[in-house]
PDB file of C-alpha atoms in Angstrom:
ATOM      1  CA  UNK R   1     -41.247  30.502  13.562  1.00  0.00           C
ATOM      2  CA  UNK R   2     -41.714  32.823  10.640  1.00  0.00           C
ATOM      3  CA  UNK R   3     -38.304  34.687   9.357  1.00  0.00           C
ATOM      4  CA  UNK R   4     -38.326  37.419   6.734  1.00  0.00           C
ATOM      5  CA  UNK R   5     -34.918  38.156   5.250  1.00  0.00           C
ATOM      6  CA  UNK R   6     -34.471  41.567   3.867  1.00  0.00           C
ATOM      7  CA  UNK R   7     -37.226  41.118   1.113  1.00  0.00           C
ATOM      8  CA  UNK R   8     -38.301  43.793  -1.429  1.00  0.00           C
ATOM      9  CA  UNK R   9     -41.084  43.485  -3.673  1.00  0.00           C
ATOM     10  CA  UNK R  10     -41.321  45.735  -6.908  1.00  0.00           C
ATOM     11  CA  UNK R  11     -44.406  46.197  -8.566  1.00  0.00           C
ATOM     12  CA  UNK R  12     -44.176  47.151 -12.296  1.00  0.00           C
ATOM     13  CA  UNK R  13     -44.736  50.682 -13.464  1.00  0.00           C
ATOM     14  CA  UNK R  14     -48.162  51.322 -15.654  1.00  0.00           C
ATOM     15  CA  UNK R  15     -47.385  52.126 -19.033  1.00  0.00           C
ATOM     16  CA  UNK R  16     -43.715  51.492 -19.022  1.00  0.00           C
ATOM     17  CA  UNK R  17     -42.974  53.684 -16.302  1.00  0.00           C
ATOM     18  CA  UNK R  18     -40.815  53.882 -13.513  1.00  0.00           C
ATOM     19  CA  UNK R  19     -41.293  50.416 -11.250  1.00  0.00           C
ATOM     20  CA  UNK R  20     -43.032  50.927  -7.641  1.00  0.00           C
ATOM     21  CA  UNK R  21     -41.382  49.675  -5.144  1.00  0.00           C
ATOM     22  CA  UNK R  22     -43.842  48.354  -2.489  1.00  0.00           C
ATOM     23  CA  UNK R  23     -41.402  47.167   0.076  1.00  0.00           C
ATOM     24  CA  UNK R  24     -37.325  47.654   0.682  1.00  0.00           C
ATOM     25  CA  UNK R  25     -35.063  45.681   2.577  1.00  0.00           C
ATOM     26  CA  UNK R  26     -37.614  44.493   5.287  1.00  0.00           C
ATOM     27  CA  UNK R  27     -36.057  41.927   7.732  1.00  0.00           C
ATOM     28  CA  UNK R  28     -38.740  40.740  10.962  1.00  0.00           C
ATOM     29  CA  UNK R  29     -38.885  37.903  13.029  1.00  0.00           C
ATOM     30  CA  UNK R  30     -41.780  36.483  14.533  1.00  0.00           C
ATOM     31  CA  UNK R  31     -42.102  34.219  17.095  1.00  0.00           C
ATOM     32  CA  UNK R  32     -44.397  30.908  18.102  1.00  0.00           C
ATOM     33  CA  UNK R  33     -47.216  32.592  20.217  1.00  0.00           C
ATOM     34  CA  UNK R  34     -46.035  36.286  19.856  1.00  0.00           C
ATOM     35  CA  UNK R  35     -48.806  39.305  18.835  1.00  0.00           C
ATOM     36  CA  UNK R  36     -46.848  41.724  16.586  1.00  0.00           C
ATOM     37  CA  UNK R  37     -48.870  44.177  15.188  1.00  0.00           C
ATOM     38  CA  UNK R  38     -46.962  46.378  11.966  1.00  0.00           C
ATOM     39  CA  UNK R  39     -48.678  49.854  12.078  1.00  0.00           C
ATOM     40  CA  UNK R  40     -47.660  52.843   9.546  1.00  0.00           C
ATOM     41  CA  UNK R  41     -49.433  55.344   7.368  1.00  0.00           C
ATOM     42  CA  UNK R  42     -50.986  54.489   3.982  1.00  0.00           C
ATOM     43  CA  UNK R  43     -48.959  53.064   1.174  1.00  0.00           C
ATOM     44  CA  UNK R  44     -46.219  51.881   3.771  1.00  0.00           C
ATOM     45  CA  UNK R  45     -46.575  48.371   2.305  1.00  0.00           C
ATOM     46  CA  UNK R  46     -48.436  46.691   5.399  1.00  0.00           C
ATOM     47  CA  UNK R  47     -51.099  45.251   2.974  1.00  0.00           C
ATOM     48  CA  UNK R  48     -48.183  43.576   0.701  1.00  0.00           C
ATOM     49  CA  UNK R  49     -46.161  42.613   3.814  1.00  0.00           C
ATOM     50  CA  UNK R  50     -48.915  40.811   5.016  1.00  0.00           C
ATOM     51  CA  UNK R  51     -49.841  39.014   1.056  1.00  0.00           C
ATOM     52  CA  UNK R  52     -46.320  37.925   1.188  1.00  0.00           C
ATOM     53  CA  UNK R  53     -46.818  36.402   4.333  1.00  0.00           C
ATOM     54  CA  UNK R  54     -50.480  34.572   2.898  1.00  0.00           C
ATOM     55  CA  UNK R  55     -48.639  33.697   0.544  1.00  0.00           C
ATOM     56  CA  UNK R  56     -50.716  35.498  -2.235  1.00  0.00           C
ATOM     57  CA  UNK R  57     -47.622  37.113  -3.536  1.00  0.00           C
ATOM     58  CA  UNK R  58     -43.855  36.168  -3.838  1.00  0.00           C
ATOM     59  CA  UNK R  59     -41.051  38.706  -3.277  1.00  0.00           C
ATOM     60  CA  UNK R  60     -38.815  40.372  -5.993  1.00  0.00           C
ATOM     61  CA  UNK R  61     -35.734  39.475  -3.319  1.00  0.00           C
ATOM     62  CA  UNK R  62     -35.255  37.995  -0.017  1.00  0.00           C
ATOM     63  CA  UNK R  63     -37.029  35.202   1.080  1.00  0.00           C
ATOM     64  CA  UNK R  64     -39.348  34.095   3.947  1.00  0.00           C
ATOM     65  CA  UNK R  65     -39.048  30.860   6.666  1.00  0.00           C
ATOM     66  CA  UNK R  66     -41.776  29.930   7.541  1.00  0.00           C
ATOM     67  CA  UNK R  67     -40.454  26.923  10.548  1.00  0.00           C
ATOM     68  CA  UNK R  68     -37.553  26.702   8.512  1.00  0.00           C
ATOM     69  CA  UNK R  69     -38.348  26.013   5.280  1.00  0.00           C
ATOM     70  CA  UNK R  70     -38.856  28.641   2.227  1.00  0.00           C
ATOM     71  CA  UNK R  71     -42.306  29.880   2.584  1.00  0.00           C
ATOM     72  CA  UNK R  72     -43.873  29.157  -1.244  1.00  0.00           C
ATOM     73  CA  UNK R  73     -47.456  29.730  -1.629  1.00  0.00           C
ATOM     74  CA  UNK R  74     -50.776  29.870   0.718  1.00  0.00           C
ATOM     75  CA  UNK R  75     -50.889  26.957   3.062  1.00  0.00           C
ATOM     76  CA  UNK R  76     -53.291  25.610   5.462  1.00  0.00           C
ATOM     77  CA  UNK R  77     -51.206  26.632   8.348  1.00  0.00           C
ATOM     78  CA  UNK R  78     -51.377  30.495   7.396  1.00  0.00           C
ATOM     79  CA  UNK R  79     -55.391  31.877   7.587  1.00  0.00           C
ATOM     80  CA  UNK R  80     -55.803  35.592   6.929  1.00  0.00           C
ATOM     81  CA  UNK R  81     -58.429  37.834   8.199  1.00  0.00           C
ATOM     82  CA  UNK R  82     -59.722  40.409   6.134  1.00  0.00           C
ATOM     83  CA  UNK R  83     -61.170  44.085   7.040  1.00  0.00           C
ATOM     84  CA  UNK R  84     -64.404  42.575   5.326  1.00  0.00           C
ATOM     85  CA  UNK R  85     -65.858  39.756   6.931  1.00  0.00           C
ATOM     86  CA  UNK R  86     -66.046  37.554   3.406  1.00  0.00           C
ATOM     87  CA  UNK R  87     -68.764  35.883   4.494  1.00  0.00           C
ATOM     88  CA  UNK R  88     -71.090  33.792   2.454  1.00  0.00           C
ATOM     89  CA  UNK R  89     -74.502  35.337   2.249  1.00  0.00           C
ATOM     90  CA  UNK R  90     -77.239  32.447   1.450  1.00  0.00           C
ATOM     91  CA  UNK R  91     -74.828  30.643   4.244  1.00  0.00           C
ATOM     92  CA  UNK R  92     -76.406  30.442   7.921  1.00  0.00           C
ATOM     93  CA  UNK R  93     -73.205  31.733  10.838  1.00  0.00           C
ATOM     94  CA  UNK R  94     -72.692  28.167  11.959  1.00  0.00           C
ATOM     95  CA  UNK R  95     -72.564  26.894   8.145  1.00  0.00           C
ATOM     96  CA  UNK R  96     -70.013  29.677   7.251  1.00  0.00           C
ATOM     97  CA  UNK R  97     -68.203  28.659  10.752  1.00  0.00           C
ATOM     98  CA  UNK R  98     -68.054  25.283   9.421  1.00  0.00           C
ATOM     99  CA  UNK R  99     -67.085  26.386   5.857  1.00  0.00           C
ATOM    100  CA  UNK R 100     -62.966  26.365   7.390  1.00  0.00           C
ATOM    101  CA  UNK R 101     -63.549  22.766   8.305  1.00  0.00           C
ATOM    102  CA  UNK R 102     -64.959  21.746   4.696  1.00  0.00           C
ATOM    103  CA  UNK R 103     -62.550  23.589   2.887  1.00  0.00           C
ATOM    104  CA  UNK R 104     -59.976  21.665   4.926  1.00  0.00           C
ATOM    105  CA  UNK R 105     -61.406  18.660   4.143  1.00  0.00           C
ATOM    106  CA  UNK R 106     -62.220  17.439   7.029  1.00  0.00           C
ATOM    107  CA  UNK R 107     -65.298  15.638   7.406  1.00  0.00           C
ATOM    108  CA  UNK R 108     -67.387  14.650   8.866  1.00  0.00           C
ATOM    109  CA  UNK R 109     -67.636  17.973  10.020  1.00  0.00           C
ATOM    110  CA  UNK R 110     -67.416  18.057  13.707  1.00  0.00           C
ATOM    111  CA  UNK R 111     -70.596  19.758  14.724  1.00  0.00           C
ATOM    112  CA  UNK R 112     -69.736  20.213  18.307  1.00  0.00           C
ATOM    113  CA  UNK R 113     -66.434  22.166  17.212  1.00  0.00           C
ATOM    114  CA  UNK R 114     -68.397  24.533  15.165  1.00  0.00           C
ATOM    115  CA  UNK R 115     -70.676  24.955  18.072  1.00  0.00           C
ATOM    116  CA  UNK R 116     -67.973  25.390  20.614  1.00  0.00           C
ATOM    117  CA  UNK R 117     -66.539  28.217  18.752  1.00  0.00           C
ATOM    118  CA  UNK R 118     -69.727  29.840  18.281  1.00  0.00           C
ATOM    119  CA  UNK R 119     -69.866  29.941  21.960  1.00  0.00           C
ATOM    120  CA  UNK R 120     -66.231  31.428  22.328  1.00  0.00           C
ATOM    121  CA  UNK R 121     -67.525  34.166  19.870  1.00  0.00           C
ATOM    122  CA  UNK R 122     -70.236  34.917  22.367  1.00  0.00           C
ATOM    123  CA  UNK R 123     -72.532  34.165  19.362  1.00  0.00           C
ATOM    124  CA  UNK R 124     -75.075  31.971  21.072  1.00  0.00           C
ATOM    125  CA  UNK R 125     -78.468  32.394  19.753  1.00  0.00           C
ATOM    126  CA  UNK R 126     -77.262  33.816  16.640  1.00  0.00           C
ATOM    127  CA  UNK R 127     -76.612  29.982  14.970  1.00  0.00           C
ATOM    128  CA  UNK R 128     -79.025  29.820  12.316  1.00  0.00           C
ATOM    129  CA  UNK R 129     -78.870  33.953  11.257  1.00  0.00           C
ATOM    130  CA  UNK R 130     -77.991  34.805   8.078  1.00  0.00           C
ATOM    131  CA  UNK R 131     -75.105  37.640   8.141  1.00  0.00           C
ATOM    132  CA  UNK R 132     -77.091  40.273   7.056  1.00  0.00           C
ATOM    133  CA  UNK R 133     -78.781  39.502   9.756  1.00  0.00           C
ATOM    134  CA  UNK R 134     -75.676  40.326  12.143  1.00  0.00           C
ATOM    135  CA  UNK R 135     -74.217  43.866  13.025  1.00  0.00           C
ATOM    136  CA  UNK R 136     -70.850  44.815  11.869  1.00  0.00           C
ATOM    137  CA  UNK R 137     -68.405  43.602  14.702  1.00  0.00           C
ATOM    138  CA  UNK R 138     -70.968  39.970  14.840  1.00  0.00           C
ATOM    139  CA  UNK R 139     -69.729  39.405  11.263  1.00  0.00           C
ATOM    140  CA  UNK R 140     -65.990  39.862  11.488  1.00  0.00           C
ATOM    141  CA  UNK R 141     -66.133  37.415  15.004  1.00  0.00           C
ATOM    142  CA  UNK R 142     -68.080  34.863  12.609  1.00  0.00           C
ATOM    143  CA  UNK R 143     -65.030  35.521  10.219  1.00  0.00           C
ATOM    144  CA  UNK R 144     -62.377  34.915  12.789  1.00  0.00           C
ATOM    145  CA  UNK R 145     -64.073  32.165  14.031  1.00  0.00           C
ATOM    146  CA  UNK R 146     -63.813  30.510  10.222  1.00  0.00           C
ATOM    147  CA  UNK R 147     -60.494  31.254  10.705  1.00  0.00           C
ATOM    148  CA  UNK R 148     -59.718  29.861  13.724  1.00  0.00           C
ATOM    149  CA  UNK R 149     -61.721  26.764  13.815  1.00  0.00           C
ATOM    150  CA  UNK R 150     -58.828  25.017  11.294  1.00  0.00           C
ATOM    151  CA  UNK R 151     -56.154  25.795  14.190  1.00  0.00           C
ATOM    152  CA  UNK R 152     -53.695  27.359  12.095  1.00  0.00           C
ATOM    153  CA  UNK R 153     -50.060  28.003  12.927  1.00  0.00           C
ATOM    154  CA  UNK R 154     -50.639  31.616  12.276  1.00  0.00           C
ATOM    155  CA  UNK R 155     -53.347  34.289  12.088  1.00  0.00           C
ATOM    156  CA  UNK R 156     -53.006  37.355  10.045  1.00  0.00           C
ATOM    157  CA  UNK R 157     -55.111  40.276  10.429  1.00  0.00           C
ATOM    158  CA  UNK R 158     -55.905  42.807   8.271  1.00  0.00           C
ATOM    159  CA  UNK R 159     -57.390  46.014   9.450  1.00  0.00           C
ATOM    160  CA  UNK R 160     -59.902  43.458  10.209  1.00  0.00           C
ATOM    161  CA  UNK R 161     -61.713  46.360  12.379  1.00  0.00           C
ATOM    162  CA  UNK R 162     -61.137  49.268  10.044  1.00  0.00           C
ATOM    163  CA  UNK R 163     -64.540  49.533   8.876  1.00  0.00           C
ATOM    164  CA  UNK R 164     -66.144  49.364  11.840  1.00  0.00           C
ATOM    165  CA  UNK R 165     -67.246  52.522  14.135  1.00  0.00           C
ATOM    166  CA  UNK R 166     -65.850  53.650  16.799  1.00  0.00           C
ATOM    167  CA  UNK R 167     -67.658  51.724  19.956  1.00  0.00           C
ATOM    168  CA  UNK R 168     -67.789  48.566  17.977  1.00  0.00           C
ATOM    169  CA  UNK R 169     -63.995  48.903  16.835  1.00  0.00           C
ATOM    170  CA  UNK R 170     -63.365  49.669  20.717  1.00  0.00           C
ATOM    171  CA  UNK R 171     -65.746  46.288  21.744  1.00  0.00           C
ATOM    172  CA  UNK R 172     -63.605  44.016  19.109  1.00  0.00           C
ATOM    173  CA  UNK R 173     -60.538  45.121  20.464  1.00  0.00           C
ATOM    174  CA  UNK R 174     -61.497  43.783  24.339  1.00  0.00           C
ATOM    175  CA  UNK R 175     -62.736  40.998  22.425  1.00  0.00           C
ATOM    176  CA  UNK R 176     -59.730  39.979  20.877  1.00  0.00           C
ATOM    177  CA  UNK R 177     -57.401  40.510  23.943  1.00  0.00           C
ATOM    178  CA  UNK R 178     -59.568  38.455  25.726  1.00  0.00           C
ATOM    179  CA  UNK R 179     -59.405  35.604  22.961  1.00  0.00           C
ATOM    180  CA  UNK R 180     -55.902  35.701  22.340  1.00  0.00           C
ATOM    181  CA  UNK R 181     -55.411  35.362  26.402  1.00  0.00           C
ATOM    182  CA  UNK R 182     -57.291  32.246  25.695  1.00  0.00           C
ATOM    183  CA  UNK R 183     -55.828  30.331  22.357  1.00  0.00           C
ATOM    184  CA  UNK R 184     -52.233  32.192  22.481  1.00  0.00           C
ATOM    185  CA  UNK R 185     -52.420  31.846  18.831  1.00  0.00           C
ATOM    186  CA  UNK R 186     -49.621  33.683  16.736  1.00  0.00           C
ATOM    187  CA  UNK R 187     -51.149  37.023  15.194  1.00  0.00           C
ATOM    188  CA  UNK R 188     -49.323  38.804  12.905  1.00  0.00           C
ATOM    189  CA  UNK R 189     -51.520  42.283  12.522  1.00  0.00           C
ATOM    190  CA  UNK R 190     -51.609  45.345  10.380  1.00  0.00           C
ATOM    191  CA  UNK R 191     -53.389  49.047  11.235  1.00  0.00           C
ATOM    192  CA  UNK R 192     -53.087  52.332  10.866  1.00  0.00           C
ATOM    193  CA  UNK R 193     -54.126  53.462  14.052  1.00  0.00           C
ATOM    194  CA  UNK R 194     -51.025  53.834  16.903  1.00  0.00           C
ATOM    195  CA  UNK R 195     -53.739  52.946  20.183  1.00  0.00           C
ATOM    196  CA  UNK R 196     -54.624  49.952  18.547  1.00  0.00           C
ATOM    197  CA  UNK R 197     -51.166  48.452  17.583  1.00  0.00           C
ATOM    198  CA  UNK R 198     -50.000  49.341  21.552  1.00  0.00           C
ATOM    199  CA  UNK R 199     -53.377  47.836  22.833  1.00  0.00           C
ATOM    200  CA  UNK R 200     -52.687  44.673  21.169  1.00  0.00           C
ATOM    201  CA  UNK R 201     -49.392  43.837  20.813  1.00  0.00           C
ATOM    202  CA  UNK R 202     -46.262  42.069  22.214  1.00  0.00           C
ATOM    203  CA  UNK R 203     -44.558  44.199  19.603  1.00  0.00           C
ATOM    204  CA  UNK R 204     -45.460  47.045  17.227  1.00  0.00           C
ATOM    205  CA  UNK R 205     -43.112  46.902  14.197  1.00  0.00           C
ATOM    206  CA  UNK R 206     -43.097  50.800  13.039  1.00  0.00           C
ATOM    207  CA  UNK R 207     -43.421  51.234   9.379  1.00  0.00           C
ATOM    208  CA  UNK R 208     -41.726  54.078   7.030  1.00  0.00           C
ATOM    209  CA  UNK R 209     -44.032  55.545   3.864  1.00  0.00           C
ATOM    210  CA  UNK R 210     -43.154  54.497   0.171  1.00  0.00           C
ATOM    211  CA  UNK R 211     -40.935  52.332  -0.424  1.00  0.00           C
ATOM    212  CA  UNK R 212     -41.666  50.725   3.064  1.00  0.00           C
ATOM    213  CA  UNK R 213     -39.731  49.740   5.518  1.00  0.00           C
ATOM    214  CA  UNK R 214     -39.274  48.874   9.020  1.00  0.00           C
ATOM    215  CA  UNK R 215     -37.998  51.840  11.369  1.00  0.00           C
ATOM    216  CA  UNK R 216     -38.224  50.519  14.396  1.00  0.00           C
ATOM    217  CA  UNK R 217     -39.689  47.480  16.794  1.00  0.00           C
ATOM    218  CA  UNK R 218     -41.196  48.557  20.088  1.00  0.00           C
ATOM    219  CA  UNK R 219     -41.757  46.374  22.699  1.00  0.00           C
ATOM    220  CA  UNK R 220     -45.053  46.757  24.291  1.00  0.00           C
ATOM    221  CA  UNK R 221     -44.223  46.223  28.328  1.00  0.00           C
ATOM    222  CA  UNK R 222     -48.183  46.533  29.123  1.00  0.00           C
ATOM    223  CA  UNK R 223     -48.729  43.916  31.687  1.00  0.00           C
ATOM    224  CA  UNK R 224     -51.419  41.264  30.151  1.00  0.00           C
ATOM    225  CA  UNK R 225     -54.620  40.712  30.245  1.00  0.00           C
ATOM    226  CA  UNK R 226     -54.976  43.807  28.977  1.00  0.00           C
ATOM    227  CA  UNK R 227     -58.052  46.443  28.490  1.00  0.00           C
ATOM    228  CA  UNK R 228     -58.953  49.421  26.814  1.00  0.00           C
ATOM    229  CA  UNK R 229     -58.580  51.933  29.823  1.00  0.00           C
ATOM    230  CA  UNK R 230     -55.025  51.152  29.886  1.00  0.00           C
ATOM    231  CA  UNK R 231     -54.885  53.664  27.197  1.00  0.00           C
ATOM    232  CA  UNK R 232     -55.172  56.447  29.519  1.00  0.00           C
ATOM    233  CA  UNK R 233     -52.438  55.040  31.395  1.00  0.00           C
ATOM    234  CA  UNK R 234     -49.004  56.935  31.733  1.00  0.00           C
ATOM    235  CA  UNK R 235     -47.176  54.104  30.075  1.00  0.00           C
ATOM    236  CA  UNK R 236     -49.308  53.903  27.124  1.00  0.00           C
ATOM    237  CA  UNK R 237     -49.121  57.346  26.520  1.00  0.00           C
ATOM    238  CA  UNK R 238     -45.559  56.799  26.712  1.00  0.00           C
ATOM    239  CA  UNK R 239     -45.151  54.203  24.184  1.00  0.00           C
ATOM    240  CA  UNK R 240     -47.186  56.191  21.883  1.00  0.00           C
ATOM    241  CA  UNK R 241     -45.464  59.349  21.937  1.00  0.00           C
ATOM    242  CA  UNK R 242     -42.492  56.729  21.114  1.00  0.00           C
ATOM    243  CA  UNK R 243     -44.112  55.772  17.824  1.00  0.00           C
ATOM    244  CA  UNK R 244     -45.660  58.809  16.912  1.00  0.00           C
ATOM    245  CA  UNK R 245     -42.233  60.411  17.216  1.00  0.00           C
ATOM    246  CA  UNK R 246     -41.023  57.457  14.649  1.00  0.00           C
ATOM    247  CA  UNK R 247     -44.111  58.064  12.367  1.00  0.00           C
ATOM    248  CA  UNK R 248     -44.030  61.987  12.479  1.00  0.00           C
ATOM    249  CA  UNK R 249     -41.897  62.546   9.513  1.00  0.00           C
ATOM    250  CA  UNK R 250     -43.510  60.691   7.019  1.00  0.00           C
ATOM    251  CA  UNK R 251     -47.429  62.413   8.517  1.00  0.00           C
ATOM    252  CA  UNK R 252     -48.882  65.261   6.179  1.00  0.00           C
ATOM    253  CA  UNK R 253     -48.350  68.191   8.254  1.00  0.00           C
ATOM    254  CA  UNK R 254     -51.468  70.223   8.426  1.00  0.00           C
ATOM    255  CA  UNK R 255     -50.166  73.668   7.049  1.00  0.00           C
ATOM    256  CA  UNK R 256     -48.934  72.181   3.839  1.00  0.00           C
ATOM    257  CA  UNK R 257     -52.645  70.361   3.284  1.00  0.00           C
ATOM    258  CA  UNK R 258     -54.350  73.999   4.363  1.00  0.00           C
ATOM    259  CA  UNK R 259     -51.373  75.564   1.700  1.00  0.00           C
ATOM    260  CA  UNK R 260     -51.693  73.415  -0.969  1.00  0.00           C
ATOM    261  CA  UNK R 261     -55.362  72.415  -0.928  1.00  0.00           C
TER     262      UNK R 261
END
């Protein structure tokens, strides 16, 4: 479905200095239905990875398939889910649900749609609320519902629960497993954090520090449906002693932050 041959995207350097180089060499493939989640530490390039993939951004080299043909551009078949909701403010939850549909173009809007996804969102009752209105986790599900309702060919995520605490980040997780049993949409993912990645995906697509690249795929064995007490389990722990191990040389040790700070 989506193939990314060995791109690398260079960012200019500020004040005619050296050029950054965001991402090197990054090959992936992703297939129709499959969850990969890419999870590395900070300025590994997930953000850019996932831009080139919206379309927001072109690479320097290498080039992207999206069903076999050059991927140029956003399109209407690639939504993206930020880590803030983005919703409209002075717009109630089922007018920003409906939003996807207008900016589509498709009208009439289908009314029942927008309601039947409210109800997959568990956000019955909650229609006509403003999202100020709504708690943290509420908001990004009204978010992934706008995103969802247009039935695109792929959903990308981006630390779309990074800003949310603990419990609630825990909560969204479940939620999403249990959606993603349902719609078997194609996710492509980004975190930080190694429990989520494993939690989620089909595949966690280990991510090297600047200039990023990929170090390794894992495939994630966990039988589905999945929930969060599998974390304790001894094959989760297993996997993530896998990608730790992978991710340990480019993590701060602690001595040289007590040292140097």
């Amino acid at each position: 479905m989506i193939s990314i041959e060995k791109i690398t995207k260079t960012y200019p350097g500020r004040r005619a200095g050296e050029p950054t180089i965001a991402l090197q060499d990054v090959s992936l493939e992703i297939q129709k239905q499959e969850f990969v989640v890419a999870v590395g530490p900070s300025g590994c390039g997930k953000t850019t990875l996932l831009n080139l993939l919206a379309g927001f951004e072109e690479p320097s080299q290498g080039s992207i398939h999206f069903d076999g043909r050059v991927l140029r551009g956003p399109g209407a078949e690639r939504v993206v889910v930020f880590q803030q909701p983005t919703l409209y403010p002075w717009l109630a939850v089922r007018d920003n649900i409906a939003l996807g549909l207008k900016l589509k173009k498709l009208r009439p809007i289908d009314w029942e749609r927008v309601d039947y996804f409210i109800e997959m969102m568990g956000l019955q009752g909650f229609a006509k609320h403003s999202p100020y209105q709504l708690s943290g986790g509420m908001q990004q599900r009204v978010a992934i519902a706008r995103a969802l309702i247009v039935e695109p060919a792929v959903l990308l995520m981006d630390e779309p629960f990074g800003a949310l605490d603990a419990q609630t980040r825990n909560d969204m997780q479940e939620f999403l497993l249990n959606l993603w049993e349902r719609i078997k949409a194609t996710i492509f993912f980004i975190t930080h954090d190694v429990e989520e990645a494993i939690l989620l995906a089909d595949r966690v697509v280990v991510m090297t520090a600047h200039p990023g690249r990929i170090a390794s795929e894992i495939t994630v064995t966990l039988p589905r449906p999945r929930t969060w007490n599998m974390i304790l389990s001894e094959e989760f722990l297993d996997l993530k002693r896998q990608v730790l191990e992978i991710l340990r040389p480019d993590l701060t040790p602690l001595t040289s932050i007590t040292q140097n700070g």
